[in-house]
């Protein structure tokens, strides 16, 4: 071993300095800010993907973007509350309220998009290539009119009416009841049947995003709730985190019109008794020898006027 390595091994490790309460508070606010910004980005992504998915077809009512709007607004209020000093508590309370509504909305979006839509879609005919796509061309006049197309199901064949730009699956269509029992045998407004497969994937992604927003929203609400009641003005600028305690006597404010009560010692009615006592007869030595036993003025004023607050000045008559 070299002498340098021996010296490093023998030297004790210096303890790490304990962070002050001000540093801990600053670090906690910074981590909370990153969490709220992440919640905001997730909410905006949910809104963008939800609106894009909802406009892909007219047959499915996707509601996943509604929770993202509420969560985005609540996250924006949370960012303002953490960055601004004024009205911080009010902004954080408003952010917690909107985030709470967004959490409930994301739960309902997970149920609606993940249960009522995804579980009712059967993608097997689409993957097997047994679905057909009908379009009447680029003319707008035929978009709102239905056309009769032949439909060959698994058991029977019939004709069905579809709009232009529709992907329909005859295997999922009930010819006897006119498709009444199955509402997702056609997808209106798509450009091809492959768009239905991509739409199915987008709905799954949107459901997972709402589930992540549900969990992250609960965590963000809990963090903001713990920060909104913390008082940052109680921390001293030097980071010590301690406020010097004031003595009861130091905190007393003298008012010229307020009656003066006796102090803790009970020796005098006035805390500044030297203002109301006349100087003792004699030389200055007598005053310096007895500083704590002044002679009482026979007629003290009932209240302290403003001029009595000035330093004492000996008054006398000049011959």
PDB file of C-alpha atoms in Angstrom:
ATOM      1  CA  UNK A   1       0.000   0.000   0.000  1.00  0.00           C
ATOM      2  CA  UNK A   2       1.200   3.496  -0.775  1.00  0.00           C
ATOM      3  CA  UNK A   3       1.485   6.158   1.919  1.00  0.00           C
ATOM      4  CA  UNK A   4      -1.317   8.150   0.272  1.00  0.00           C
ATOM      5  CA  UNK A   5      -3.730   5.232   0.353  1.00  0.00           C
ATOM      6  CA  UNK A   6      -2.772   4.487   3.970  1.00  0.00           C
ATOM      7  CA  UNK A   7      -3.465   8.076   4.955  1.00  0.00           C
ATOM      8  CA  UNK A   8      -6.823   8.007   3.192  1.00  0.00           C
ATOM      9  CA  UNK A   9      -7.735   4.791   4.950  1.00  0.00           C
ATOM     10  CA  UNK A  10      -6.800   6.113   8.389  1.00  0.00           C
ATOM     11  CA  UNK A  11      -8.536   9.480   8.011  1.00  0.00           C
ATOM     12  CA  UNK A  12     -12.070   9.390   9.387  1.00  0.00           C
ATOM     13  CA  UNK A  13     -14.859  10.212   7.020  1.00  0.00           C
ATOM     14  CA  UNK A  14     -16.309  13.632   7.562  1.00  0.00           C
ATOM     15  CA  UNK A  15     -20.008  13.576   8.371  1.00  0.00           C
ATOM     16  CA  UNK A  16     -22.253  15.121   5.796  1.00  0.00           C
ATOM     17  CA  UNK A  17     -23.697  18.477   6.824  1.00  0.00           C
ATOM     18  CA  UNK A  18     -27.307  18.284   7.922  1.00  0.00           C
ATOM     19  CA  UNK A  19     -29.537  20.197   5.488  1.00  0.00           C
ATOM     20  CA  UNK A  20     -31.376  23.126   6.995  1.00  0.00           C
ATOM     21  CA  UNK A  21     -35.188  23.292   7.092  1.00  0.00           C
ATOM     22  CA  UNK A  22     -35.096  25.953   4.381  1.00  0.00           C
ATOM     23  CA  UNK A  23     -33.145  23.631   2.073  1.00  0.00           C
ATOM     24  CA  UNK A  24     -35.498  20.761   2.834  1.00  0.00           C
ATOM     25  CA  UNK A  25     -38.498  22.941   2.076  1.00  0.00           C
ATOM     26  CA  UNK A  26     -36.936  24.182  -1.156  1.00  0.00           C
ATOM     27  CA  UNK A  27     -36.087  20.638  -2.234  1.00  0.00           C
ATOM     28  CA  UNK A  28     -39.576  19.435  -1.412  1.00  0.00           C
ATOM     29  CA  UNK A  29     -41.166  22.198  -3.447  1.00  0.00           C
ATOM     30  CA  UNK A  30     -38.893  21.434  -6.391  1.00  0.00           C
ATOM     31  CA  UNK A  31     -39.801  17.727  -6.330  1.00  0.00           C
ATOM     32  CA  UNK A  32     -43.480  18.593  -6.037  1.00  0.00           C
ATOM     33  CA  UNK A  33     -43.146  20.957  -8.996  1.00  0.00           C
ATOM     34  CA  UNK A  34     -41.671  18.197 -11.139  1.00  0.00           C
ATOM     35  CA  UNK A  35     -44.507  15.893 -10.114  1.00  0.00           C
ATOM     36  CA  UNK A  36     -47.182  18.454 -11.007  1.00  0.00           C
ATOM     37  CA  UNK A  37     -45.482  19.233 -14.339  1.00  0.00           C
ATOM     38  CA  UNK A  38     -45.464  15.504 -15.117  1.00  0.00           C
ATOM     39  CA  UNK A  39     -49.168  15.371 -14.262  1.00  0.00           C
ATOM     40  CA  UNK A  40     -49.779  18.315 -16.595  1.00  0.00           C
ATOM     41  CA  UNK A  41     -47.925  16.652 -19.474  1.00  0.00           C
ATOM     42  CA  UNK A  42     -49.833  13.415 -18.945  1.00  0.00           C
ATOM     43  CA  UNK A  43     -53.147  15.276 -18.902  1.00  0.00           C
ATOM     44  CA  UNK A  44     -52.323  17.172 -22.110  1.00  0.00           C
ATOM     45  CA  UNK A  45     -51.293  13.924 -23.807  1.00  0.00           C
ATOM     46  CA  UNK A  46     -54.584  12.353 -22.722  1.00  0.00           C
ATOM     47  CA  UNK A  47     -56.539  15.293 -24.140  1.00  0.00           C
ATOM     48  CA  UNK A  48     -54.724  15.198 -27.489  1.00  0.00           C
ATOM     49  CA  UNK A  49     -54.996  11.438 -27.885  1.00  0.00           C
ATOM     50  CA  UNK A  50     -58.632  11.398 -26.713  1.00  0.00           C
ATOM     51  CA  UNK A  51     -59.738  14.066 -29.184  1.00  0.00           C
ATOM     52  CA  UNK A  52     -57.870  12.333 -32.006  1.00  0.00           C
ATOM     53  CA  UNK A  53     -59.455   8.978 -31.131  1.00  0.00           C
ATOM     54  CA  UNK A  54     -62.964  10.421 -30.778  1.00  0.00           C
ATOM     55  CA  UNK A  55     -62.802  11.963 -34.255  1.00  0.00           C
ATOM     56  CA  UNK A  56     -61.639   8.813 -35.998  1.00  0.00           C
ATOM     57  CA  UNK A  57     -65.121   7.311 -36.277  1.00  0.00           C
ATOM     58  CA  UNK A  58     -68.741   8.241 -35.669  1.00  0.00           C
ATOM     59  CA  UNK A  59     -69.749   4.837 -34.344  1.00  0.00           C
ATOM     60  CA  UNK A  60     -67.869   4.963 -31.022  1.00  0.00           C
ATOM     61  CA  UNK A  61     -68.318   7.604 -28.336  1.00  0.00           C
ATOM     62  CA  UNK A  62     -64.867   7.849 -26.760  1.00  0.00           C
ATOM     63  CA  UNK A  63     -64.866   9.929 -23.553  1.00  0.00           C
ATOM     64  CA  UNK A  64     -61.241   9.625 -22.457  1.00  0.00           C
ATOM     65  CA  UNK A  65     -60.342  13.253 -23.148  1.00  0.00           C
ATOM     66  CA  UNK A  66     -62.794  14.736 -20.611  1.00  0.00           C
ATOM     67  CA  UNK A  67     -60.718  13.666 -17.621  1.00  0.00           C
ATOM     68  CA  UNK A  68     -57.578  15.059 -19.246  1.00  0.00           C
ATOM     69  CA  UNK A  69     -59.138  18.520 -19.557  1.00  0.00           C
ATOM     70  CA  UNK A  70     -60.007  18.656 -15.850  1.00  0.00           C
ATOM     71  CA  UNK A  71     -56.633  17.252 -14.772  1.00  0.00           C
ATOM     72  CA  UNK A  72     -54.760  19.680 -17.032  1.00  0.00           C
ATOM     73  CA  UNK A  73     -56.542  22.668 -15.502  1.00  0.00           C
ATOM     74  CA  UNK A  74     -55.910  21.408 -11.970  1.00  0.00           C
ATOM     75  CA  UNK A  75     -52.236  20.762 -12.728  1.00  0.00           C
ATOM     76  CA  UNK A  76     -51.869  24.254 -14.189  1.00  0.00           C
ATOM     77  CA  UNK A  77     -53.259  25.746 -10.975  1.00  0.00           C
ATOM     78  CA  UNK A  78     -50.845  23.571  -9.005  1.00  0.00           C
ATOM     79  CA  UNK A  79     -47.865  24.866 -10.991  1.00  0.00           C
ATOM     80  CA  UNK A  80     -48.978  28.447 -10.347  1.00  0.00           C
ATOM     81  CA  UNK A  81     -49.429  27.746  -6.645  1.00  0.00           C
ATOM     82  CA  UNK A  82     -45.922  26.314  -6.320  1.00  0.00           C
ATOM     83  CA  UNK A  83     -44.234  29.065  -8.325  1.00  0.00           C
ATOM     84  CA  UNK A  84     -46.019  32.128  -6.930  1.00  0.00           C
ATOM     85  CA  UNK A  85     -45.758  33.491  -3.407  1.00  0.00           C
ATOM     86  CA  UNK A  86     -49.020  35.436  -3.431  1.00  0.00           C
ATOM     87  CA  UNK A  87     -52.276  33.520  -2.899  1.00  0.00           C
ATOM     88  CA  UNK A  88     -50.363  30.253  -2.763  1.00  0.00           C
ATOM     89  CA  UNK A  89     -52.770  28.486  -0.445  1.00  0.00           C
ATOM     90  CA  UNK A  90     -55.848  29.515  -2.456  1.00  0.00           C
ATOM     91  CA  UNK A  91     -54.282  28.301  -5.704  1.00  0.00           C
ATOM     92  CA  UNK A  92     -53.242  24.985  -4.183  1.00  0.00           C
ATOM     93  CA  UNK A  93     -56.707  24.437  -2.721  1.00  0.00           C
ATOM     94  CA  UNK A  94     -58.279  25.114  -6.131  1.00  0.00           C
ATOM     95  CA  UNK A  95     -55.772  22.744  -7.755  1.00  0.00           C
ATOM     96  CA  UNK A  96     -56.634  20.000  -5.271  1.00  0.00           C
ATOM     97  CA  UNK A  97     -60.361  20.457  -5.967  1.00  0.00           C
ATOM     98  CA  UNK A  98     -59.944  20.217  -9.746  1.00  0.00           C
ATOM     99  CA  UNK A  99     -57.541  17.293  -9.433  1.00  0.00           C
ATOM    100  CA  UNK A 100     -60.092  15.478  -7.270  1.00  0.00           C
ATOM    101  CA  UNK A 101     -62.771  15.934  -9.930  1.00  0.00           C
ATOM    102  CA  UNK A 102     -60.278  14.813 -12.567  1.00  0.00           C
ATOM    103  CA  UNK A 103     -59.489  11.653 -10.604  1.00  0.00           C
ATOM    104  CA  UNK A 104     -63.182  10.747 -10.490  1.00  0.00           C
ATOM    105  CA  UNK A 105     -63.556  11.553 -14.202  1.00  0.00           C
ATOM    106  CA  UNK A 106     -60.542   9.414 -15.123  1.00  0.00           C
ATOM    107  CA  UNK A 107     -62.038   6.488 -13.216  1.00  0.00           C
ATOM    108  CA  UNK A 108     -65.287   6.783 -15.175  1.00  0.00           C
ATOM    109  CA  UNK A 109     -63.339   7.097 -18.431  1.00  0.00           C
ATOM    110  CA  UNK A 110     -61.474   3.879 -17.640  1.00  0.00           C
ATOM    111  CA  UNK A 111     -64.797   2.138 -17.002  1.00  0.00           C
ATOM    112  CA  UNK A 112     -66.529   3.512 -20.119  1.00  0.00           C
ATOM    113  CA  UNK A 113     -63.630   3.142 -22.593  1.00  0.00           C
ATOM    114  CA  UNK A 114     -62.106   0.016 -21.101  1.00  0.00           C
ATOM    115  CA  UNK A 115     -65.239  -1.972 -20.263  1.00  0.00           C
ATOM    116  CA  UNK A 116     -68.196  -0.791 -22.309  1.00  0.00           C
ATOM    117  CA  UNK A 117     -66.256  -0.155 -25.537  1.00  0.00           C
ATOM    118  CA  UNK A 118     -63.189  -2.385 -25.643  1.00  0.00           C
ATOM    119  CA  UNK A 119     -64.877  -5.492 -24.302  1.00  0.00           C
ATOM    120  CA  UNK A 120     -67.758  -5.094 -26.766  1.00  0.00           C
ATOM    121  CA  UNK A 121     -65.456  -4.920 -29.809  1.00  0.00           C
ATOM    122  CA  UNK A 122     -64.689  -8.154 -31.623  1.00  0.00           C
ATOM    123  CA  UNK A 123     -61.580  -7.773 -33.753  1.00  0.00           C
ATOM    124  CA  UNK A 124     -61.389 -11.365 -35.000  1.00  0.00           C
ATOM    125  CA  UNK A 125     -63.246 -10.753 -38.313  1.00  0.00           C
ATOM    126  CA  UNK A 126     -61.068  -7.685 -38.938  1.00  0.00           C
ATOM    127  CA  UNK A 127     -57.843  -9.595 -38.321  1.00  0.00           C
ATOM    128  CA  UNK A 128     -59.062 -12.430 -40.539  1.00  0.00           C
ATOM    129  CA  UNK A 129     -59.869 -10.012 -43.360  1.00  0.00           C
ATOM    130  CA  UNK A 130     -63.589 -10.847 -43.484  1.00  0.00           C
ATOM    131  CA  UNK A 131     -64.782  -7.200 -43.255  1.00  0.00           C
ATOM    132  CA  UNK A 132     -65.602  -5.004 -46.270  1.00  0.00           C
ATOM    133  CA  UNK A 133     -65.204  -1.301 -46.859  1.00  0.00           C
ATOM    134  CA  UNK A 134     -67.757   0.728 -48.776  1.00  0.00           C
ATOM    135  CA  UNK A 135     -67.254   4.194 -50.272  1.00  0.00           C
ATOM    136  CA  UNK A 136     -69.242   6.147 -52.828  1.00  0.00           C
ATOM    137  CA  UNK A 137     -66.288   8.220 -54.007  1.00  0.00           C
ATOM    138  CA  UNK A 138     -65.211  11.743 -53.182  1.00  0.00           C
ATOM    139  CA  UNK A 139     -68.585  13.359 -53.866  1.00  0.00           C
ATOM    140  CA  UNK A 140     -70.020  15.001 -50.734  1.00  0.00           C
ATOM    141  CA  UNK A 141     -73.636  14.624 -51.891  1.00  0.00           C
ATOM    142  CA  UNK A 142     -73.612  10.893 -51.241  1.00  0.00           C
ATOM    143  CA  UNK A 143     -72.088  11.017 -47.772  1.00  0.00           C
ATOM    144  CA  UNK A 144     -75.377  11.295 -45.860  1.00  0.00           C
ATOM    145  CA  UNK A 145     -77.306   8.750 -47.943  1.00  0.00           C
ATOM    146  CA  UNK A 146     -77.477   5.043 -47.180  1.00  0.00           C
ATOM    147  CA  UNK A 147     -76.725   2.441 -49.781  1.00  0.00           C
ATOM    148  CA  UNK A 148     -77.819  -1.211 -49.741  1.00  0.00           C
ATOM    149  CA  UNK A 149     -74.925  -3.669 -49.860  1.00  0.00           C
ATOM    150  CA  UNK A 150     -75.043  -7.494 -49.822  1.00  0.00           C
ATOM    151  CA  UNK A 151     -73.967  -9.060 -46.560  1.00  0.00           C
ATOM    152  CA  UNK A 152     -73.007 -12.729 -46.259  1.00  0.00           C
ATOM    153  CA  UNK A 153     -72.925 -13.859 -42.654  1.00  0.00           C
ATOM    154  CA  UNK A 154     -71.889 -17.153 -41.115  1.00  0.00           C
ATOM    155  CA  UNK A 155     -75.386 -18.629 -41.218  1.00  0.00           C
ATOM    156  CA  UNK A 156     -77.420 -16.517 -43.621  1.00  0.00           C
ATOM    157  CA  UNK A 157     -77.163 -13.715 -46.127  1.00  0.00           C
ATOM    158  CA  UNK A 158     -79.050 -10.454 -46.332  1.00  0.00           C
ATOM    159  CA  UNK A 159     -78.638  -6.845 -47.370  1.00  0.00           C
ATOM    160  CA  UNK A 160     -77.719  -3.972 -45.095  1.00  0.00           C
ATOM    161  CA  UNK A 161     -77.693  -0.223 -45.493  1.00  0.00           C
ATOM    162  CA  UNK A 162     -74.418   1.589 -44.857  1.00  0.00           C
ATOM    163  CA  UNK A 163     -73.127   5.103 -45.347  1.00  0.00           C
ATOM    164  CA  UNK A 164     -70.183   6.048 -47.473  1.00  0.00           C
ATOM    165  CA  UNK A 165     -66.808   5.532 -45.805  1.00  0.00           C
ATOM    166  CA  UNK A 166     -67.932   2.588 -43.664  1.00  0.00           C
ATOM    167  CA  UNK A 167     -66.128  -0.597 -42.693  1.00  0.00           C
ATOM    168  CA  UNK A 168     -68.720  -3.291 -41.945  1.00  0.00           C
ATOM    169  CA  UNK A 169     -68.393  -6.880 -40.779  1.00  0.00           C
ATOM    170  CA  UNK A 170     -71.155  -9.228 -41.875  1.00  0.00           C
ATOM    171  CA  UNK A 171     -70.001 -11.913 -39.423  1.00  0.00           C
ATOM    172  CA  UNK A 172     -71.037  -9.599 -36.573  1.00  0.00           C
ATOM    173  CA  UNK A 173     -74.281  -8.454 -38.192  1.00  0.00           C
ATOM    174  CA  UNK A 174     -77.524 -10.116 -37.138  1.00  0.00           C
ATOM    175  CA  UNK A 175     -79.528 -10.339 -40.336  1.00  0.00           C
ATOM    176  CA  UNK A 176     -82.671 -11.580 -38.586  1.00  0.00           C
ATOM    177  CA  UNK A 177     -82.859  -8.618 -36.191  1.00  0.00           C
ATOM    178  CA  UNK A 178     -81.245  -6.041 -38.452  1.00  0.00           C
ATOM    179  CA  UNK A 179     -78.133  -5.737 -36.308  1.00  0.00           C
ATOM    180  CA  UNK A 180     -80.149  -4.673 -33.265  1.00  0.00           C
ATOM    181  CA  UNK A 181     -78.316  -6.938 -30.840  1.00  0.00           C
ATOM    182  CA  UNK A 182     -74.819  -5.903 -31.925  1.00  0.00           C
ATOM    183  CA  UNK A 183     -74.014  -2.211 -32.286  1.00  0.00           C
ATOM    184  CA  UNK A 184     -70.352  -2.499 -33.304  1.00  0.00           C
ATOM    185  CA  UNK A 185     -70.572  -4.353 -36.582  1.00  0.00           C
ATOM    186  CA  UNK A 186     -69.833  -1.171 -38.583  1.00  0.00           C
ATOM    187  CA  UNK A 187     -67.472   1.770 -38.220  1.00  0.00           C
ATOM    188  CA  UNK A 188     -68.557   4.943 -39.976  1.00  0.00           C
ATOM    189  CA  UNK A 189     -66.154   7.652 -41.104  1.00  0.00           C
ATOM    190  CA  UNK A 190     -62.983   5.575 -41.439  1.00  0.00           C
ATOM    191  CA  UNK A 191     -60.776   5.502 -44.518  1.00  0.00           C
ATOM    192  CA  UNK A 192     -60.200   1.751 -44.505  1.00  0.00           C
ATOM    193  CA  UNK A 193     -60.722  -1.298 -42.352  1.00  0.00           C
ATOM    194  CA  UNK A 194     -57.128  -1.035 -41.179  1.00  0.00           C
ATOM    195  CA  UNK A 195     -58.042   2.206 -39.448  1.00  0.00           C
ATOM    196  CA  UNK A 196     -60.371   0.226 -37.196  1.00  0.00           C
ATOM    197  CA  UNK A 197     -57.459  -1.869 -35.948  1.00  0.00           C
ATOM    198  CA  UNK A 198     -55.409   1.254 -35.233  1.00  0.00           C
ATOM    199  CA  UNK A 199     -58.467   2.761 -33.547  1.00  0.00           C
ATOM    200  CA  UNK A 200     -58.707  -0.293 -31.313  1.00  0.00           C
ATOM    201  CA  UNK A 201     -55.069   0.176 -30.296  1.00  0.00           C
ATOM    202  CA  UNK A 202     -55.609   3.881 -29.621  1.00  0.00           C
ATOM    203  CA  UNK A 203     -58.523   3.151 -27.313  1.00  0.00           C
ATOM    204  CA  UNK A 204     -56.360   0.732 -25.342  1.00  0.00           C
ATOM    205  CA  UNK A 205     -53.604   3.341 -25.046  1.00  0.00           C
ATOM    206  CA  UNK A 206     -56.127   5.985 -23.979  1.00  0.00           C
ATOM    207  CA  UNK A 207     -57.517   3.652 -21.307  1.00  0.00           C
ATOM    208  CA  UNK A 208     -54.035   3.006 -19.942  1.00  0.00           C
ATOM    209  CA  UNK A 209     -53.313   6.737 -19.900  1.00  0.00           C
ATOM    210  CA  UNK A 210     -56.467   7.362 -17.902  1.00  0.00           C
ATOM    211  CA  UNK A 211     -55.461   4.629 -15.487  1.00  0.00           C
ATOM    212  CA  UNK A 212     -52.015   6.208 -15.066  1.00  0.00           C
ATOM    213  CA  UNK A 213     -53.634   9.636 -14.630  1.00  0.00           C
ATOM    214  CA  UNK A 214     -55.881   8.156 -11.938  1.00  0.00           C
ATOM    215  CA  UNK A 215     -52.906   6.885  -9.917  1.00  0.00           C
ATOM    216  CA  UNK A 216     -50.689   9.918 -10.519  1.00  0.00           C
ATOM    217  CA  UNK A 217     -53.560  12.292  -9.742  1.00  0.00           C
ATOM    218  CA  UNK A 218     -54.040  10.702  -6.318  1.00  0.00           C
ATOM    219  CA  UNK A 219     -50.307  11.055  -5.598  1.00  0.00           C
ATOM    220  CA  UNK A 220     -50.229  14.676  -6.804  1.00  0.00           C
ATOM    221  CA  UNK A 221     -53.269  15.603  -4.712  1.00  0.00           C
ATOM    222  CA  UNK A 222     -51.675  14.100  -1.607  1.00  0.00           C
ATOM    223  CA  UNK A 223     -48.398  15.987  -2.171  1.00  0.00           C
ATOM    224  CA  UNK A 224     -50.127  19.323  -2.770  1.00  0.00           C
ATOM    225  CA  UNK A 225     -52.284  18.783   0.304  1.00  0.00           C
ATOM    226  CA  UNK A 226     -49.187  18.339   2.468  1.00  0.00           C
ATOM    227  CA  UNK A 227     -47.528  21.477   1.050  1.00  0.00           C
ATOM    228  CA  UNK A 228     -50.445  23.919   1.167  1.00  0.00           C
ATOM    229  CA  UNK A 229     -50.428  24.129   4.994  1.00  0.00           C
ATOM    230  CA  UNK A 230     -46.663  24.589   5.355  1.00  0.00           C
ATOM    231  CA  UNK A 231     -45.639  28.100   6.379  1.00  0.00           C
ATOM    232  CA  UNK A 232     -42.512  29.217   4.575  1.00  0.00           C
ATOM    233  CA  UNK A 233     -42.319  32.568   6.402  1.00  0.00           C
ATOM    234  CA  UNK A 234     -41.496  30.756   9.642  1.00  0.00           C
ATOM    235  CA  UNK A 235     -38.044  29.887   8.271  1.00  0.00           C
ATOM    236  CA  UNK A 236     -35.358  32.445   8.866  1.00  0.00           C
ATOM    237  CA  UNK A 237     -33.309  33.706   5.873  1.00  0.00           C
ATOM    238  CA  UNK A 238     -30.095  32.143   7.159  1.00  0.00           C
ATOM    239  CA  UNK A 239     -31.685  28.703   6.940  1.00  0.00           C
ATOM    240  CA  UNK A 240     -31.596  27.995  10.659  1.00  0.00           C
ATOM    241  CA  UNK A 241     -35.335  27.421  10.707  1.00  0.00           C
ATOM    242  CA  UNK A 242     -35.687  28.964  14.157  1.00  0.00           C
ATOM    243  CA  UNK A 243     -37.418  32.179  15.017  1.00  0.00           C
ATOM    244  CA  UNK A 244     -35.961  34.039  18.024  1.00  0.00           C
ATOM    245  CA  UNK A 245     -38.417  34.036  20.861  1.00  0.00           C
ATOM    246  CA  UNK A 246     -39.512  37.395  22.153  1.00  0.00           C
ATOM    247  CA  UNK A 247     -39.592  38.099  25.855  1.00  0.00           C
ATOM    248  CA  UNK A 248     -42.989  39.079  27.206  1.00  0.00           C
ATOM    249  CA  UNK A 249     -41.618  42.427  28.338  1.00  0.00           C
ATOM    250  CA  UNK A 250     -40.056  43.077  24.942  1.00  0.00           C
ATOM    251  CA  UNK A 251     -43.352  42.453  23.217  1.00  0.00           C
ATOM    252  CA  UNK A 252     -45.160  45.094  25.271  1.00  0.00           C
ATOM    253  CA  UNK A 253     -45.985  48.177  23.222  1.00  0.00           C
ATOM    254  CA  UNK A 254     -46.370  51.378  25.140  1.00  0.00           C
ATOM    255  CA  UNK A 255     -49.297  53.528  24.167  1.00  0.00           C
ATOM    256  CA  UNK A 256     -49.676  57.103  25.444  1.00  0.00           C
ATOM    257  CA  UNK A 257     -53.397  56.609  26.130  1.00  0.00           C
ATOM    258  CA  UNK A 258     -53.362  53.024  27.438  1.00  0.00           C
ATOM    259  CA  UNK A 259     -53.313  52.395  31.198  1.00  0.00           C
ATOM    260  CA  UNK A 260     -50.119  50.834  32.450  1.00  0.00           C
ATOM    261  CA  UNK A 261     -50.409  47.656  34.511  1.00  0.00           C
ATOM    262  CA  UNK A 262     -47.943  46.544  37.169  1.00  0.00           C
ATOM    263  CA  UNK A 263     -45.043  44.442  35.980  1.00  0.00           C
ATOM    264  CA  UNK A 264     -44.101  40.937  37.114  1.00  0.00           C
ATOM    265  CA  UNK A 265     -42.102  42.194  40.098  1.00  0.00           C
ATOM    266  CA  UNK A 266     -45.020  44.276  41.351  1.00  0.00           C
ATOM    267  CA  UNK A 267     -42.722  47.073  42.515  1.00  0.00           C
ATOM    268  CA  UNK A 268     -44.268  49.902  40.535  1.00  0.00           C
ATOM    269  CA  UNK A 269     -47.301  50.751  38.446  1.00  0.00           C
ATOM    270  CA  UNK A 270     -45.131  52.073  35.636  1.00  0.00           C
ATOM    271  CA  UNK A 271     -42.435  50.019  33.907  1.00  0.00           C
ATOM    272  CA  UNK A 272     -40.359  53.082  33.139  1.00  0.00           C
ATOM    273  CA  UNK A 273     -40.503  54.636  36.564  1.00  0.00           C
ATOM    274  CA  UNK A 274     -37.620  57.001  35.892  1.00  0.00           C
ATOM    275  CA  UNK A 275     -39.923  59.075  33.659  1.00  0.00           C
ATOM    276  CA  UNK A 276     -42.239  59.910  36.519  1.00  0.00           C
ATOM    277  CA  UNK A 277     -39.818  60.471  39.399  1.00  0.00           C
ATOM    278  CA  UNK A 278     -38.207  63.775  40.164  1.00  0.00           C
ATOM    279  CA  UNK A 279     -34.447  63.824  40.648  1.00  0.00           C
ATOM    280  CA  UNK A 280     -33.246  63.511  44.214  1.00  0.00           C
ATOM    281  CA  UNK A 281     -32.002  66.652  45.965  1.00  0.00           C
ATOM    282  CA  UNK A 282     -28.283  66.718  46.037  1.00  0.00           C
ATOM    283  CA  UNK A 283     -25.439  66.107  43.745  1.00  0.00           C
ATOM    284  CA  UNK A 284     -25.154  63.675  40.842  1.00  0.00           C
ATOM    285  CA  UNK A 285     -23.282  61.296  43.118  1.00  0.00           C
ATOM    286  CA  UNK A 286     -26.387  60.753  45.168  1.00  0.00           C
ATOM    287  CA  UNK A 287     -28.304  59.852  42.001  1.00  0.00           C
ATOM    288  CA  UNK A 288     -25.598  57.451  40.843  1.00  0.00           C
ATOM    289  CA  UNK A 289     -25.301  55.876  44.294  1.00  0.00           C
ATOM    290  CA  UNK A 290     -28.992  55.027  44.464  1.00  0.00           C
ATOM    291  CA  UNK A 291     -30.091  54.276  40.912  1.00  0.00           C
ATOM    292  CA  UNK A 292     -32.695  51.663  41.898  1.00  0.00           C
ATOM    293  CA  UNK A 293     -34.437  53.703  44.680  1.00  0.00           C
ATOM    294  CA  UNK A 294     -35.711  56.890  43.052  1.00  0.00           C
ATOM    295  CA  UNK A 295     -37.818  59.295  45.033  1.00  0.00           C
ATOM    296  CA  UNK A 296     -41.480  59.249  44.107  1.00  0.00           C
ATOM    297  CA  UNK A 297     -43.012  62.343  42.613  1.00  0.00           C
ATOM    298  CA  UNK A 298     -45.980  63.407  44.787  1.00  0.00           C
ATOM    299  CA  UNK A 299     -48.183  64.184  41.774  1.00  0.00           C
ATOM    300  CA  UNK A 300     -47.411  61.789  38.844  1.00  0.00           C
ATOM    301  CA  UNK A 301     -49.419  62.187  35.635  1.00  0.00           C
ATOM    302  CA  UNK A 302     -52.230  59.649  35.153  1.00  0.00           C
ATOM    303  CA  UNK A 303     -51.111  58.849  31.622  1.00  0.00           C
ATOM    304  CA  UNK A 304     -47.855  59.168  29.772  1.00  0.00           C
ATOM    305  CA  UNK A 305     -47.847  62.168  27.425  1.00  0.00           C
ATOM    306  CA  UNK A 306     -45.719  62.225  24.318  1.00  0.00           C
ATOM    307  CA  UNK A 307     -43.080  64.535  25.732  1.00  0.00           C
ATOM    308  CA  UNK A 308     -42.464  62.192  28.666  1.00  0.00           C
ATOM    309  CA  UNK A 309     -41.145  59.606  26.235  1.00  0.00           C
ATOM    310  CA  UNK A 310     -38.138  61.827  25.567  1.00  0.00           C
ATOM    311  CA  UNK A 311     -34.938  61.277  27.576  1.00  0.00           C
ATOM    312  CA  UNK A 312     -35.053  62.817  30.999  1.00  0.00           C
ATOM    313  CA  UNK A 313     -33.702  66.328  31.253  1.00  0.00           C
ATOM    314  CA  UNK A 314     -33.209  68.013  34.572  1.00  0.00           C
ATOM    315  CA  UNK A 315     -35.343  71.087  34.910  1.00  0.00           C
ATOM    316  CA  UNK A 316     -34.586  73.953  37.266  1.00  0.00           C
ATOM    317  CA  UNK A 317     -35.003  77.633  37.812  1.00  0.00           C
ATOM    318  CA  UNK A 318     -32.173  79.940  37.000  1.00  0.00           C
ATOM    319  CA  UNK A 319     -31.573  82.813  39.327  1.00  0.00           C
TER     320      UNK A 319
END
